Coordinates of C-alpha atoms and ligand atoms in Angstrom, one line a residue:
M100 CA 37.1 -29.2 -24.3
Q101 CA 37.5 -31.5 -27.2
T102 CA 34.0 -32.5 -28.3
Q103 CA 32.8 -35.5 -30.3
K104 CA 30.2 -34.9 -33.1
T105 CA 27.5 -37.6 -33.2
D106 CA 24.1 -38.2 -34.7
E107 CA 23.5 -41.3 -32.7
T108 CA 20.1 -41.4 -31.0
A109 CA 19.8 -42.5 -27.4
S110 CA 17.1 -41.9 -24.9
P111 CA 18.2 -41.3 -21.3
S112 CA 16.5 -43.6 -18.8
Q113 CA 13.8 -41.8 -16.9
H114 CA 15.2 -42.5 -13.4
A115 CA 18.9 -42.8 -14.0
P116 CA 21.0 -40.7 -11.6
L117 CA 21.7 -37.3 -13.0
W118 CA 25.4 -36.5 -13.4
G119 CA 26.3 -33.3 -15.0
V120 CA 26.1 -29.5 -15.0
V121 CA 23.6 -26.9 -13.9
E122 CA 23.9 -23.6 -15.6
G123 CA 22.6 -22.0 -12.4
F124 CA 24.8 -19.0 -11.7
Y125 CA 24.2 -15.2 -11.7
G126 CA 25.8 -13.2 -14.5
R127 CA 26.0 -13.6 -18.3
P128 CA 24.3 -16.8 -19.4
W129 CA 26.3 -19.1 -21.7
T130 CA 25.7 -19.0 -25.5
A131 CA 23.9 -21.6 -27.4
G132 CA 27.2 -22.7 -28.9
Q133 CA 28.8 -23.1 -25.5
R134 CA 25.9 -25.2 -24.3
E135 CA 26.0 -27.4 -27.4
S136 CA 29.7 -28.0 -27.0
L137 CA 29.4 -28.8 -23.3
C138 CA 26.7 -31.4 -24.0
A139 CA 28.6 -32.9 -26.9
W140 CA 31.6 -33.3 -24.6
M141 CA 29.6 -34.8 -21.8
K142 CA 28.7 -37.7 -23.9
G143 CA 31.4 -40.4 -23.5
Q144 CA 32.5 -38.8 -20.2
G145 CA 29.9 -40.5 -18.0
L146 CA 27.8 -37.3 -17.7
N147 CA 24.2 -37.4 -18.7
A148 CA 22.4 -34.2 -17.6
Y149 CA 22.4 -30.5 -18.2
L150 CA 20.1 -28.2 -16.1
Y151 CA 19.2 -25.0 -17.8
A152 CA 18.7 -22.4 -15.0
P153 CA 20.7 -19.2 -15.7
K154 CA 19.6 -16.7 -13.1
D155 CA 19.9 -13.8 -15.4
D156 CA 18.0 -15.2 -18.3
L157 CA 15.0 -13.0 -17.9
K158 CA 12.5 -15.7 -19.0
H159 CA 13.9 -18.1 -16.5
R160 CA 13.3 -16.0 -13.4
A161 CA 12.4 -12.3 -13.5
L162 CA 9.9 -12.7 -16.4
W163 CA 9.4 -16.5 -15.9
H164 CA 5.8 -16.2 -17.1
A165 CA 6.8 -14.6 -20.5
A166 CA 6.4 -16.6 -23.7
Y167 CA 9.4 -17.3 -25.8
T168 CA 9.7 -15.5 -29.1
R169 CA 9.8 -17.6 -32.3
D170 CA 13.6 -17.2 -32.5
E171 CA 14.1 -18.1 -28.8
A172 CA 11.8 -21.1 -29.1
R173 CA 13.7 -22.3 -32.2
A174 CA 17.1 -22.0 -30.4
L175 CA 15.7 -23.9 -27.3
K176 CA 14.2 -26.6 -29.5
R177 CA 17.5 -27.0 -31.3
L178 CA 19.4 -27.4 -28.0
I179 CA 16.9 -29.9 -26.7
A180 CA 17.1 -32.0 -29.9
H181 CA 20.9 -31.8 -29.7
C182 CA 20.9 -33.2 -26.1
D183 CA 18.4 -35.9 -27.1
R184 CA 20.6 -37.1 -29.9
L185 CA 23.5 -37.3 -27.5
G186 CA 21.6 -39.1 -24.7
V187 CA 22.1 -36.1 -22.4
R188 CA 19.0 -35.2 -20.4
F189 CA 18.0 -31.5 -21.0
I190 CA 16.3 -30.2 -17.9
Y191 CA 14.4 -26.9 -18.2
G192 CA 14.5 -24.8 -15.0
I193 CA 11.9 -22.2 -14.2
A194 CA 11.9 -20.0 -11.1
P195 CA 8.5 -18.4 -10.3
G196 CA 9.3 -17.6 -6.7
L197 CA 9.7 -13.9 -7.1
S198 CA 6.1 -13.4 -8.2
T199 CA 4.0 -11.1 -6.1
R200 CA 1.5 -9.5 -8.6
W201 CA -0.2 -12.6 -10.0
T202 CA -3.1 -14.2 -8.1
P203 CA -2.5 -17.8 -6.9
K204 CA -4.7 -19.1 -9.8
Q205 CA -2.7 -17.0 -12.3
V206 CA 0.6 -18.4 -11.1
E207 CA -0.7 -21.9 -11.5
S208 CA -2.0 -21.4 -15.0
L209 CA 0.9 -19.2 -16.2
L210 CA 3.4 -21.7 -14.9
L211 CA 1.7 -24.7 -16.5
R212 CA 1.3 -22.8 -19.8
K213 CA 5.0 -21.9 -19.9
V214 CA 6.3 -25.4 -19.0
E215 CA 3.9 -26.9 -21.5
S216 CA 5.3 -24.5 -24.2
V217 CA 8.7 -26.0 -23.5
R218 CA 7.4 -29.5 -23.4
R219 CA 6.1 -28.9 -26.9
L220 CA 9.7 -28.0 -27.9
G221 CA 10.6 -31.6 -27.0
C222 CA 11.7 -31.1 -23.4
R223 CA 10.9 -34.0 -21.0
S224 CA 12.5 -32.9 -17.8
F225 CA 11.6 -29.8 -15.7
A226 CA 13.0 -28.2 -12.6
L227 CA 10.8 -25.9 -10.4
M228 CA 13.1 -23.6 -8.5
F229 CA 12.5 -21.7 -5.3
D230 CA 16.1 -20.8 -4.3
D231 CA 17.2 -17.3 -3.5
I232 CA 13.8 -15.7 -3.0
P233 CA 12.3 -14.1 0.1
S234 CA 11.7 -16.6 2.9
K235 CA 8.1 -15.4 3.2
G236 CA 5.7 -15.1 0.4
A237 CA 3.2 -12.4 -0.5
A238 CA 0.1 -12.2 1.8
Q239 CA -2.2 -13.4 -1.0
Y240 CA -0.3 -16.6 -1.3
L241 CA -0.1 -17.2 2.4
R242 CA -3.9 -16.7 2.6
R243 CA -4.6 -19.1 -0.2
Y244 CA -2.1 -21.9 0.6
G245 CA -1.6 -21.4 4.3
S246 CA 2.2 -21.1 4.1
W247 CA 5.0 -20.3 1.6
V248 CA 6.1 -23.9 1.3
N249 CA 2.6 -25.0 0.6
A250 CA 2.4 -22.5 -2.2
H251 CA 5.6 -24.0 -3.7
V252 CA 4.2 -27.5 -3.4
A253 CA 0.8 -26.5 -4.8
W254 CA 2.4 -24.8 -7.8
S255 CA 4.7 -27.7 -8.4
R256 CA 2.0 -30.3 -8.1
H257 CA -0.1 -28.3 -10.5
V258 CA 2.6 -28.4 -13.1
I259 CA 3.5 -32.1 -12.4
E260 CA -0.1 -33.2 -12.8
G261 CA -0.8 -31.1 -15.9
I262 CA 2.4 -32.1 -17.7
S263 CA 2.3 -35.8 -16.7
K264 CA -1.1 -36.2 -18.3
R265 CA 0.4 -35.3 -21.6
Q266 CA 3.9 -36.7 -21.0
P267 CA 3.8 -39.6 -18.6
D268 CA 7.6 -40.1 -18.9
A269 CA 8.3 -36.5 -17.7
R270 CA 10.8 -36.1 -14.9
F271 CA 10.7 -33.3 -12.3
L272 CA 13.2 -31.6 -10.0
F273 CA 12.5 -29.2 -7.2
C274 CA 14.8 -26.7 -5.6
P275 CA 13.7 -25.7 -2.1
T276 CA 14.1 -22.3 -0.5
P277 CA 16.2 -23.8 2.3
Y278 CA 18.5 -25.7 0.0
C279 CA 21.5 -26.1 2.3
G280 CA 22.2 -26.9 6.0
S281 CA 23.1 -23.4 7.0
F282 CA 19.7 -22.2 5.7
A283 CA 17.7 -25.1 7.1
G284 CA 19.2 -25.1 10.7
D285 CA 18.1 -28.3 12.3
V286 CA 17.5 -30.3 9.1
A287 CA 15.4 -33.0 10.7
Q288 CA 13.0 -30.4 12.3
N289 CA 12.9 -28.0 9.4
T290 CA 9.2 -27.5 8.5
Y291 CA 9.8 -26.6 4.9
L292 CA 11.9 -29.7 4.3
R293 CA 9.5 -32.0 6.1
T294 CA 6.6 -30.6 4.1
I295 CA 8.2 -31.2 0.7
G296 CA 9.4 -34.6 1.9
E297 CA 5.8 -35.6 2.6
D298 CA 3.9 -33.7 -0.1
L299 CA 6.1 -33.9 -3.2
P300 CA 5.7 -37.2 -5.1
N301 CA 8.6 -39.5 -4.5
A302 CA 9.7 -39.4 -8.1
V303 CA 10.5 -35.7 -7.8
D304 CA 14.2 -35.1 -7.4
I305 CA 15.0 -32.6 -4.7
L306 CA 18.1 -30.4 -5.0
W307 CA 20.4 -29.7 -2.1
T308 CA 23.8 -27.9 -2.1
G309 CA 25.2 -29.5 1.1
S310 CA 26.0 -28.1 4.5
D311 CA 26.3 -24.6 3.1
I312 CA 25.8 -22.7 -0.2
I313 CA 29.4 -23.5 -1.1
A314 CA 29.9 -26.8 0.8
P315 CA 33.5 -27.1 2.1
S316 CA 33.0 -30.9 2.0
I317 CA 30.2 -33.4 1.4
G318 CA 30.0 -36.6 3.4
L319 CA 27.8 -39.6 4.0
A320 CA 26.3 -38.7 7.4
E321 CA 24.9 -35.4 6.2
I322 CA 23.5 -36.9 3.0
R323 CA 21.7 -39.6 5.0
A324 CA 20.3 -37.0 7.4
V325 CA 18.9 -34.9 4.6
A326 CA 17.6 -38.0 2.8
R327 CA 15.6 -38.9 5.9
V328 CA 13.7 -35.7 6.0
L329 CA 13.3 -35.5 2.2
R330 CA 12.2 -39.2 2.2
R331 CA 14.4 -39.8 -0.8
P332 CA 18.1 -39.4 -1.7
P333 CA 18.9 -35.7 -2.5
T334 CA 20.2 -34.6 -5.8
I335 CA 23.3 -32.5 -5.2
W336 CA 23.6 -29.1 -6.7
D337 CA 27.2 -28.5 -6.1
N338 CA 28.5 -24.9 -6.0
W339 CA 32.1 -26.0 -5.4
F340 CA 33.3 -24.2 -8.6
A341 CA 30.8 -21.3 -8.7
N342 CA 32.4 -17.9 -8.7
D343 CA 29.5 -15.5 -9.2
Y344 CA 29.6 -14.4 -5.6
D345 CA 33.0 -12.8 -5.9
L346 CA 34.1 -11.1 -9.1
R347 CA 37.8 -11.5 -8.3
R348 CA 37.8 -15.3 -8.3
L349 CA 38.1 -18.0 -10.8
H350 CA 38.1 -21.7 -9.8
L351 CA 40.6 -23.6 -11.9
G352 CA 41.3 -26.3 -9.4
P353 CA 40.0 -29.8 -9.2
Y354 CA 36.7 -31.3 -7.9
A355 CA 37.6 -32.2 -4.3
K356 CA 36.4 -32.9 -0.7
R357 CA 33.5 -35.0 -1.7
D358 CA 33.4 -38.5 -0.4
P359 CA 33.2 -40.8 -3.4
R360 CA 30.8 -43.1 -1.4
V361 CA 28.2 -40.2 -1.7
R362 CA 27.7 -41.2 -5.3
R363 CA 25.8 -44.3 -4.3
E364 CA 23.5 -42.4 -1.9
V365 CA 22.3 -39.5 -4.1
R366 CA 20.1 -39.2 -7.2
G367 CA 22.9 -37.4 -8.9
I368 CA 25.2 -34.5 -8.7
L369 CA 25.0 -31.4 -10.9
I370 CA 27.9 -28.9 -10.6
N371 CA 27.2 -25.2 -11.0
P372 CA 30.6 -23.9 -12.2
N373 CA 32.4 -20.7 -13.1
T374 CA 30.2 -18.2 -14.9
E375 CA 33.0 -17.8 -17.5
F376 CA 32.4 -20.9 -19.7
R377 CA 36.0 -21.2 -20.8
A378 CA 37.3 -21.3 -17.3
N379 CA 35.7 -24.7 -16.7
D380 CA 37.9 -27.2 -18.3
V381 CA 39.5 -28.4 -15.1
P382 CA 36.2 -28.3 -13.2
F383 CA 34.4 -30.4 -15.9
H384 CA 37.2 -32.9 -16.4
T385 CA 37.9 -33.5 -12.7
F386 CA 34.2 -33.8 -11.9
A387 CA 33.6 -36.3 -14.8
S388 CA 36.5 -38.3 -13.5
F389 CA 35.0 -38.3 -10.0
V390 CA 31.7 -39.6 -11.4
R391 CA 33.4 -42.4 -13.4
G392 CA 36.1 -43.1 -10.8
G393 CA 36.3 -46.1 -8.5
G394 CA 36.7 -46.0 -4.8
G395 CA 40.3 -45.0 -5.0
W396 CA 39.6 -41.9 -7.0
S397 CA 42.4 -39.4 -6.6
E398 CA 41.9 -35.7 -6.9
E399 CA 45.6 -35.1 -7.6
S400 CA 45.8 -37.4 -10.6
A401 CA 42.4 -36.1 -11.9
Y402 CA 43.9 -32.6 -11.6
R403 CA 47.0 -33.6 -13.6
D404 CA 45.0 -35.3 -16.3
A405 CA 42.7 -32.3 -16.6
L406 CA 45.6 -30.0 -17.0
D407 CA 47.0 -32.2 -19.7
Q408 CA 43.7 -32.1 -21.5
W409 CA 43.4 -28.3 -21.2
R410 CA 47.0 -27.5 -22.1
P411 CA 46.7 -27.7 -25.9
Q412 CA 44.3 -24.7 -25.9
F413 CA 47.1 -22.5 -24.6
R414 CA 49.1 -22.3 -27.9
D415 CA 50.4 -18.8 -28.4
C416 CA 50.7 -16.9 -31.7
R417 CA 54.2 -18.3 -32.3
G418 CA 53.0 -21.9 -31.7
A419 CA 54.5 -22.5 -28.2
L420 CA 52.6 -24.3 -25.4
P421 CA 53.2 -24.0 -21.7
T422 CA 54.3 -27.1 -19.9
R423 CA 51.9 -28.7 -17.4
K424 CA 54.0 -27.3 -14.6
E425 CA 53.7 -23.8 -16.0
L426 CA 49.9 -24.2 -16.4
R427 CA 49.7 -25.4 -12.9
T428 CA 51.5 -22.3 -11.6
L429 CA 48.4 -20.4 -12.7
T430 CA 45.7 -22.9 -11.7
D431 CA 47.3 -23.3 -8.2
C432 CA 46.8 -19.6 -7.7
L433 CA 43.3 -19.3 -9.2
H434 CA 42.2 -22.4 -7.4
L435 CA 39.3 -23.4 -5.2
P436 CA 36.9 -21.7 -2.8
F437 CA 38.6 -22.7 0.5
A438 CA 42.1 -23.5 -0.6
S439 CA 45.0 -22.5 -2.9
G440 CA 46.9 -25.1 -4.8
K441 CA 50.2 -26.5 -3.4
L442 CA 52.4 -23.9 -5.1
A443 CA 50.3 -20.9 -4.1
A444 CA 49.9 -22.3 -0.5
K445 CA 53.7 -22.5 -0.2
L446 CA 54.1 -19.0 -1.4
L447 CA 51.6 -17.7 1.2
R448 CA 53.5 -19.6 3.9
D449 CA 56.8 -18.1 2.8
L450 CA 55.5 -14.5 2.7
P451 CA 55.7 -13.5 6.4
S452 CA 59.3 -14.4 6.8
A453 CA 60.2 -13.1 3.3
L454 CA 58.8 -9.7 4.2
A455 CA 60.0 -9.5 7.8
S456 CA 63.3 -11.3 8.1
T457 CA 66.8 -10.3 7.0
T458 CA 68.2 -13.7 8.1
S459 CA 69.1 -16.4 5.7
A460 CA 65.7 -18.0 6.1
G461 CA 64.1 -14.7 4.9
H462 CA 66.5 -14.6 2.0
A463 CA 65.7 -18.2 1.0
A464 CA 61.9 -17.5 1.2
R465 CA 62.3 -14.4 -1.0
A466 CA 64.3 -16.4 -3.5
R467 CA 61.5 -19.0 -3.7
I468 CA 58.9 -16.4 -4.1
R469 CA 60.8 -14.6 -6.8
K470 CA 61.0 -17.9 -8.8
T471 CA 57.2 -18.2 -8.6
A472 CA 56.8 -14.5 -9.4
R473 CA 58.8 -14.9 -12.6
A474 CA 56.6 -17.9 -13.7
L475 CA 53.5 -15.9 -13.0
L476 CA 54.8 -12.8 -14.7
Q477 CA 55.4 -14.9 -17.8
W478 CA 51.7 -15.6 -17.8
Q479 CA 51.0 -11.9 -18.5
T480 CA 52.8 -12.2 -21.8
R481 CA 51.5 -15.6 -22.6
I482 CA 47.9 -14.6 -22.0
T483 CA 48.1 -11.6 -24.3
E484 CA 49.6 -13.8 -27.1
L485 CA 47.2 -16.8 -27.0
R486 CA 45.7 -17.7 -30.3
D487 CA 42.5 -18.6 -28.6
R488 CA 41.3 -15.1 -27.9
E489 CA 38.2 -16.1 -26.0
L490 CA 40.4 -18.1 -23.6
S491 CA 42.7 -15.1 -23.3
Y492 CA 39.9 -12.7 -22.5
T493 CA 38.4 -15.1 -20.0
L494 CA 41.7 -15.3 -17.9
Y495 CA 43.1 -11.8 -18.7
R496 CA 41.9 -9.7 -15.8
H497 CA 42.8 -12.4 -13.3
V498 CA 46.3 -12.9 -14.7
W499 CA 46.7 -9.1 -14.7
E500 CA 45.8 -8.8 -11.0
L501 CA 48.3 -11.6 -10.1
K502 CA 50.9 -9.8 -12.1
E503 CA 50.3 -6.6 -10.2
E504 CA 50.8 -8.3 -6.8
M505 CA 53.9 -10.3 -7.8
D506 CA 55.5 -7.3 -9.4
L507 CA 54.9 -5.4 -6.1
F508 CA 56.5 -8.1 -4.0
Q509 CA 59.5 -8.2 -6.3
R510 CA 60.0 -4.5 -6.0
Y511 CA 59.6 -4.6 -2.2
F512 CA 62.1 -7.4 -1.9
D513 CA 64.6 -5.4 -4.1
W514 CA 64.1 -2.4 -1.7
M515 CA 64.6 -4.6 1.4
E516 CA 67.8 -6.0 0.0
S517 CA 69.2 -2.6 -1.1
A518 CA 71.5 -0.4 1.0
T519 CA 69.0 2.5 1.0
A520 CA 66.2 0.4 2.5
R521 CA 66.4 1.9 6.0
R522 CA 66.6 5.5 4.8
S523 CA 63.6 5.9 2.5
A524 CA 60.1 4.5 2.6
F525 CA 59.2 1.9 -0.1
R526 CA 57.3 3.3 -3.0
S527 CA 56.3 1.9 -6.4
P528 CA 55.6 4.1 -9.3
F529 CA 53.2 1.5 -10.6
H530 CA 51.2 1.1 -7.3
Q531 CA 50.0 4.6 -6.4
V532 CA 47.4 5.6 -3.9
G533 CA 44.2 6.2 -5.7
T534 CA 44.9 4.0 -8.7
Y535 CA 46.1 0.8 -6.9
R536 CA 43.7 -1.1 -4.7
G537 CA 41.4 1.9 -5.3
G538 CA 37.8 2.6 -6.1
F539 CA 34.7 2.9 -4.0
V540 CA 34.2 -0.8 -3.3
A541 CA 37.8 -1.2 -2.1
S542 CA 37.2 1.7 0.3
L543 CA 34.0 0.2 1.6
Q544 CA 35.8 -3.1 2.2
R545 CA 38.4 -1.5 4.3
H546 CA 35.9 -0.2 6.8
L547 CA 34.8 -3.6 8.1
E548 CA 37.6 -6.1 8.6
L549 CA 36.9 -9.8 8.3
A550 CA 38.9 -11.9 10.7
A551 CA 40.2 -15.3 9.7
A552 CA 37.7 -16.9 12.2
G553 CA 34.8 -15.3 10.3
G554 CA 33.9 -12.4 12.6
F555 CA 33.7 -8.8 11.3
R556 CA 35.0 -5.7 13.2
P557 CA 35.4 -2.0 12.3
A558 CA 38.7 -1.1 10.8
T559 CA 41.5 -1.1 13.4
R560 CA 43.4 1.6 11.6
P561 CA 42.0 4.9 10.0
V562 CA 40.6 4.3 6.5
S563 CA 41.4 6.8 3.8
Ligands
GDL12 C1 23.2 -19.8 -4.7 C2 22.3 -19.9 -5.9 C3 23.1 -20.1 -7.2 C4 24.4 -19.4 -7.2 C5 25.2 -20.0 -6.0 C6 26.6 -19.4 -5.9 C7 21.7 -22.3 -5.4 C8 20.6 -23.3 -5.3 N1 21.3 -21.0 -5.8 O1 22.7 -19.7 -3.7 O2 22.3 -19.6 -8.3 O3 25.1 -19.5 -8.4 O4 24.5 -19.7 -4.8 O5 26.6 -18.0 -5.7 O6 22.8 -22.6 -5.2

């Protein structure tokens, strides 16, 4: 991302819709420098909010009650001030829902004390987060509050009341335990959602990820249904680009499958992107263009523009840059949660006949795949030679894995097309049992097969 430096002071309006990024994934949190460069880039892109909620920052979740050290407080204060100068709302997330050892009173006072300590660093927006915790609370909380949801509401209200006395312009967000349709079941009848709809002050923004944790699409009807039960428009926490749930994935494709009309019926959208900061240029650019775009927003042209913006970062040590088409070969393969990009989808369609057929159709399919394979194999060299080493290391293992597979197909095609094909079994010296597709996790995965329709069944063939 190209960032603009600015000293201009701007104060974000208290109830403006929130458009931006939630650092809300599992895994290594971003660095202070990465957060600063993201927020600087957001200015001028129509994005105005950054929610700090890295699951694996100890003091956000596991040790939510712990005070910041002097150095940590200084770093946080600096980031908050940086966002303030840019007019980007810095929202501090805290996740107290894993508590079991503190008494109800202690949770209330520790929570207020921690949030107040961050308010004193200059923060004006806070998110109380109860996602990804047990669906039932410890007995002492159920006794005191009557239910788990009542505990969440009571803790939140305690913080809201305590902080608002000192900071009347403070803004609050809340993330429920059932934060998507698949967790909530019948949204209209869900007791948790009904309770927070009734008991949380209307000014509190409530986060919602859509029909599922990773919503395949987001449309008007579902947003309206959830708004009815929450008694306010939801604020979307969009996991479209998140990749923390599968270590083998990167999502370098565009923001998509969200109805642009949704923008007018929510209190904002915050995307929770790839854990690897440097993998997020296309996600950030295409999301910003969606936020700014008119009714005719096109994901295809946003994707192309984003690739053009990202391309200059791929200069190699000799000064060469890939073309947009070459870059797209890669981003079509490392694409989106439910879909590959056009080129990768075509390759997948070609594979069955390329592997099975000796007819001219099979031959043509193999020729097409070989062409794509050559383009992907070039990425292996390119990635090792990038000047930008951080970008290289971010993409490296994923490019390597693609290279392994494309190399294997090429060898298999060579074998198919050679005269000895029928006499000997195909083997590759670079793809050996035990080293290739190996390891304990791969063995575990082979025992339960996942069908395309979503059902699991024990392996149909013996597993080694
Ligand atoms: C989640 C977590 C989030 C994680 C994401 C993708 C929410 C509200 N919480 O359930 O931290 O990154 O899934 O794995 O989305």
